[in-house]
Amino acid sequence: MDLLNTLVEKGLRRELPSREEALAVLATSDDELLEVVAAAGKVRRQWFGRRVKLNYLVNLKSGLCPEDCSYCSQRLGSKAEILKYTWLKPDEASRAAAAGVAGGAKRVCLVASGRGPTDRDVDRVSQTIGAIKQQNADVEVCACLGLLSEGQAERLKAAGADAYNHNLNTSESTYGDITTTHTYADRVETVRHAQGAGLSACSGLIAGMGESDADLVDVVFGLRELDPDSVPVNFLIPVEGTPLAKEWNLTPRRALRILAMVRFVCPDVEVRLAGGREVHLRTMQPLALHLVNSIFLGDYLTTEGQEGKADLDMIADAGFEVEGTDTTTLPEHRGGGGCASACGSSGDATAPAAEPVTARVTAPAGAQPASARTDLVTVRRRGAGTDLAPNA
């Protein structure tokens, strides 16, 4: 396909595709799927070889969130029967993190529900970061605490945090459809706070919430403009008791096309396969390793993931290797910078943001809506906040 040849050439040169090219990737047929994966795989291997970075989530505080994000089982008014607990003590969080590190995780992600941290919360998390670093000096620590106020990112950086996660989730034009208690602009501002403090920015999206192809392209181009070092791609986990519990819009093939599109748009950025991969990719998960260079090990915040050993076996069986703490994840040319500043001289990389895509792309002929697989959604009952051993 001329499209894929063009996208590979651009990716290898760190040039960026147009919105029309990104939309075309999502519109490819199932007959073309392996060609799409192979093309995006060439770009992935150029910048990351066959390395897979492992990340491990520790849910510091579960449930009881005042925000109304429709996709979240911890939201205000959620009827999901999830674990609910207040802040873990630093030693409890450190023990939880140690399980992930023992399983091969290079980064520990500390997450807490809520609109954003108070200064006291920042103190708590700072103590937890210190406890983790004391036990595992080489591990990266990423905080995900919601919207940041002035000066809080600097305090987290001083405490030893390496990165901060705050996802854009969906396009600016549709953001109000999933959340009303804060805005897309609020999220952008928090990511910029983190970048300004010298933290590595981590910001991604959630696919499968009923969005169009144009919405997906818009949010990924928004991320490219925002310039994070890491882009986690989540696939909605439709948890019973949330407003989006009936949204089963993804097939494994569509999920792969979404990952390929993200790789082509940000060729040399850490693309992380995050929540929902087991639910929506299912037996196609190994193919996704040809597109992403980073995954979460074990369980998620409120739902269970694939067994840690199965993750490690999958990586080895597919011919990939776990990235060690002695390896720098990002290509040397990025130097801590982001996609737009490092992706060559394409006019799309440096020009002001274009108007959002408005075209809606029709699904390929023969595509069928996904059937609900509620049997694959299991509420987390082990690990942080319980007396049971974590999955790592």
mmCIF file of N, CA, C and O in Angstrom, residues 256-288:
data_model
loop_
_atom_site.group_PDB
_atom_site.id
_atom_site.type_symbol
_atom_site.label_atom_id
_atom_site.label_comp_id
_atom_site.label_asym_id
_atom_site.label_seq_id
_atom_site.Cartn_x
_atom_site.Cartn_y
_atom_site.Cartn_z
ATOM 1 N N LEU A 256 -5.940 -2.785 17.332
ATOM 2 C CA LEU A 256 -4.621 -2.794 16.701
ATOM 3 C C LEU A 256 -4.450 -1.616 15.746
ATOM 4 O O LEU A 256 -3.382 -0.993 15.689
ATOM 5 N N ARG A 257 -5.496 -1.284 15.000
ATOM 6 C CA ARG A 257 -5.399 -0.142 14.087
ATOM 7 C C ARG A 257 -5.193 1.167 14.864
ATOM 8 O O ARG A 257 -4.453 2.047 14.423
ATOM 9 N N ILE A 258 -5.859 1.274 16.017
ATOM 10 C CA ILE A 258 -5.690 2.478 16.841
ATOM 11 C C ILE A 258 -4.246 2.587 17.318
ATOM 12 O O ILE A 258 -3.625 3.655 17.247
ATOM 13 N N LEU A 259 -3.685 1.480 17.784
ATOM 14 C CA LEU A 259 -2.298 1.491 18.252
ATOM 15 C C LEU A 259 -1.335 1.831 17.110
ATOM 16 O O LEU A 259 -0.362 2.564 17.312
ATOM 17 N N ALA A 260 -1.600 1.310 15.930
ATOM 18 C CA ALA A 260 -0.747 1.615 14.781
ATOM 19 C C ALA A 260 -0.812 3.092 14.438
ATOM 20 O O ALA A 260 0.214 3.730 14.152
ATOM 21 N N MET A 261 -2.013 3.659 14.480
ATOM 22 C CA MET A 261 -2.162 5.089 14.191
ATOM 23 C C MET A 261 -1.366 5.934 15.181
ATOM 24 O O MET A 261 -0.662 6.879 14.801
ATOM 25 N N VAL A 262 -1.439 5.579 16.463
ATOM 26 C CA VAL A 262 -0.686 6.325 17.470
ATOM 27 C C VAL A 262 0.809 6.213 17.210
ATOM 28 O O VAL A 262 1.560 7.199 17.293
ATOM 29 N N ARG A 263 1.281 5.025 16.866
ATOM 30 C CA ARG A 263 2.713 4.849 16.577
ATOM 31 C C ARG A 263 3.149 5.689 15.383
ATOM 32 O O ARG A 263 4.225 6.310 15.418
ATOM 33 N N PHE A 264 2.339 5.766 14.342
ATOM 34 C CA PHE A 264 2.716 6.561 13.177
ATOM 35 C C PHE A 264 2.737 8.058 13.508
ATOM 36 O O PHE A 264 3.580 8.803 13.010
ATOM 37 N N VAL A 265 1.812 8.505 14.358
ATOM 38 C CA VAL A 265 1.753 9.929 14.698
ATOM 39 C C VAL A 265 2.889 10.326 15.632
ATOM 40 O O VAL A 265 3.440 11.418 15.516
ATOM 41 N N CYS A 266 3.251 9.459 16.552
ATOM 42 C CA CYS A 266 4.371 9.717 17.468
ATOM 43 C C CYS A 266 5.372 8.577 17.355
ATOM 44 O O CYS A 266 5.425 7.692 18.215
ATOM 45 N N PRO A 267 6.171 8.577 16.316
ATOM 46 C CA PRO A 267 7.014 7.415 16.010
ATOM 47 C C PRO A 267 8.083 7.107 17.050
ATOM 48 O O PRO A 267 8.405 5.942 17.273
ATOM 49 N N ASP A 268 8.634 8.121 17.708
ATOM 50 C CA ASP A 268 9.753 7.884 18.624
ATOM 51 C C ASP A 268 9.378 8.188 20.073
ATOM 52 O O ASP A 268 10.238 8.467 20.903
ATOM 53 N N VAL A 269 8.091 8.131 20.385
ATOM 54 C CA VAL A 269 7.592 8.348 21.742
ATOM 55 C C VAL A 269 7.273 6.992 22.369
ATOM 56 O O VAL A 269 6.908 6.047 21.667
ATOM 57 N N GLU A 270 7.431 6.895 23.681
ATOM 58 C CA GLU A 270 7.038 5.675 24.376
ATOM 59 C C GLU A 270 5.517 5.519 24.275
ATOM 60 O O GLU A 270 4.769 6.291 24.870
ATOM 61 N N VAL A 271 5.083 4.542 23.505
ATOM 62 C CA VAL A 271 3.660 4.246 23.387
ATOM 63 C C VAL A 271 3.375 3.048 24.292
ATOM 64 O O VAL A 271 3.949 1.969 24.114
ATOM 65 N N ARG A 272 2.493 3.261 25.268
ATOM 66 C CA ARG A 272 2.238 2.243 26.285
ATOM 67 C C ARG A 272 0.853 1.637 26.104
ATOM 68 O O ARG A 272 -0.149 2.355 26.060
ATOM 69 N N LEU A 273 0.795 0.327 26.010
ATOM 70 C CA LEU A 273 -0.467 -0.388 25.985
ATOM 71 C C LEU A 273 -0.948 -0.503 27.431
ATOM 72 O O LEU A 273 -0.308 -1.141 28.262
ATOM 73 N N ALA A 274 -2.068 0.144 27.731
ATOM 74 C CA ALA A 274 -2.483 0.292 29.120
ATOM 75 C C ALA A 274 -3.779 -0.468 29.383
ATOM 76 O O ALA A 274 -3.989 -1.569 28.880
ATOM 77 N N GLY A 275 -4.673 0.107 30.187
ATOM 78 C CA GLY A 275 -5.861 -0.597 30.636
ATOM 79 C C GLY A 275 -6.731 -1.121 29.506
ATOM 80 O O GLY A 275 -6.897 -0.462 28.476
ATOM 81 N N GLY A 276 -7.290 -2.304 29.689
ATOM 82 C CA GLY A 276 -8.242 -2.857 28.745
ATOM 83 C C GLY A 276 -7.664 -3.748 27.671
ATOM 84 O O GLY A 276 -8.416 -4.266 26.838
ATOM 85 N N ARG A 277 -6.349 -3.955 27.682
ATOM 86 C CA ARG A 277 -5.780 -4.761 26.593
ATOM 87 C C ARG A 277 -6.280 -6.199 26.636
ATOM 88 O O ARG A 277 -6.549 -6.811 25.595
ATOM 89 N N GLU A 278 -6.419 -6.750 27.838
ATOM 90 C CA GLU A 278 -6.890 -8.130 27.962
ATOM 91 C C GLU A 278 -8.342 -8.265 27.527
ATOM 92 O O GLU A 278 -8.732 -9.279 26.940
ATOM 93 N N VAL A 279 -9.132 -7.225 27.797
ATOM 94 C CA VAL A 279 -10.563 -7.258 27.489
ATOM 95 C C VAL A 279 -10.818 -7.139 25.991
ATOM 96 O O VAL A 279 -11.680 -7.826 25.438
ATOM 97 N N HIS A 280 -10.058 -6.281 25.324
ATOM 98 C CA HIS A 280 -10.376 -5.959 23.921
ATOM 99 C C HIS A 280 -9.412 -6.578 22.903
ATOM 100 O O HIS A 280 -9.821 -6.898 21.789
ATOM 101 N N LEU A 281 -8.143 -6.744 23.247
ATOM 102 C CA LEU A 281 -7.213 -7.393 22.320
ATOM 103 C C LEU A 281 -7.262 -8.911 22.456
ATOM 104 O O LEU A 281 -7.068 -9.642 21.490
ATOM 105 N N ARG A 282 -7.457 -9.363 23.676
ATOM 106 C CA ARG A 282 -7.591 -10.785 23.957
ATOM 107 C C ARG A 282 -6.423 -11.589 23.359
ATOM 108 O O ARG A 282 -5.270 -11.338 23.685
ATOM 109 N N THR A 283 -6.701 -12.552 22.484
ATOM 110 C CA THR A 283 -5.640 -13.401 21.954
ATOM 111 C C THR A 283 -4.724 -12.669 20.981
ATOM 112 O O THR A 283 -3.698 -13.219 20.566
ATOM 113 N N MET A 284 -5.075 -11.435 20.623
ATOM 114 C CA MET A 284 -4.264 -10.643 19.690
ATOM 115 C C MET A 284 -3.219 -9.787 20.418
ATOM 116 O O MET A 284 -2.511 -9.013 19.787
ATOM 117 N N GLN A 285 -3.125 -9.931 21.744
ATOM 118 C CA GLN A 285 -2.178 -9.103 22.493
ATOM 119 C C GLN A 285 -0.745 -9.189 21.976
ATOM 120 O O GLN A 285 -0.066 -8.153 21.886
ATOM 121 N N PRO A 286 -0.220 -10.370 21.640
ATOM 122 C CA PRO A 286 1.170 -10.418 21.165
ATOM 123 C C PRO A 286 1.428 -9.554 19.933
ATOM 124 O O PRO A 286 2.520 -8.993 19.780
ATOM 125 N N LEU A 287 0.434 -9.433 19.049
ATOM 126 C CA LEU A 287 0.619 -8.585 17.866
ATOM 127 C C LEU A 287 0.825 -7.128 18.265
ATOM 128 O O LEU A 287 1.545 -6.381 17.601
ATOM 129 N N ALA A 288 0.196 -6.716 19.372
ATOM 130 C CA ALA A 288 0.314 -5.326 19.815
ATOM 131 C C ALA A 288 1.736 -4.977 20.222
ATOM 132 O O ALA A 288 2.131 -3.801 20.186
#
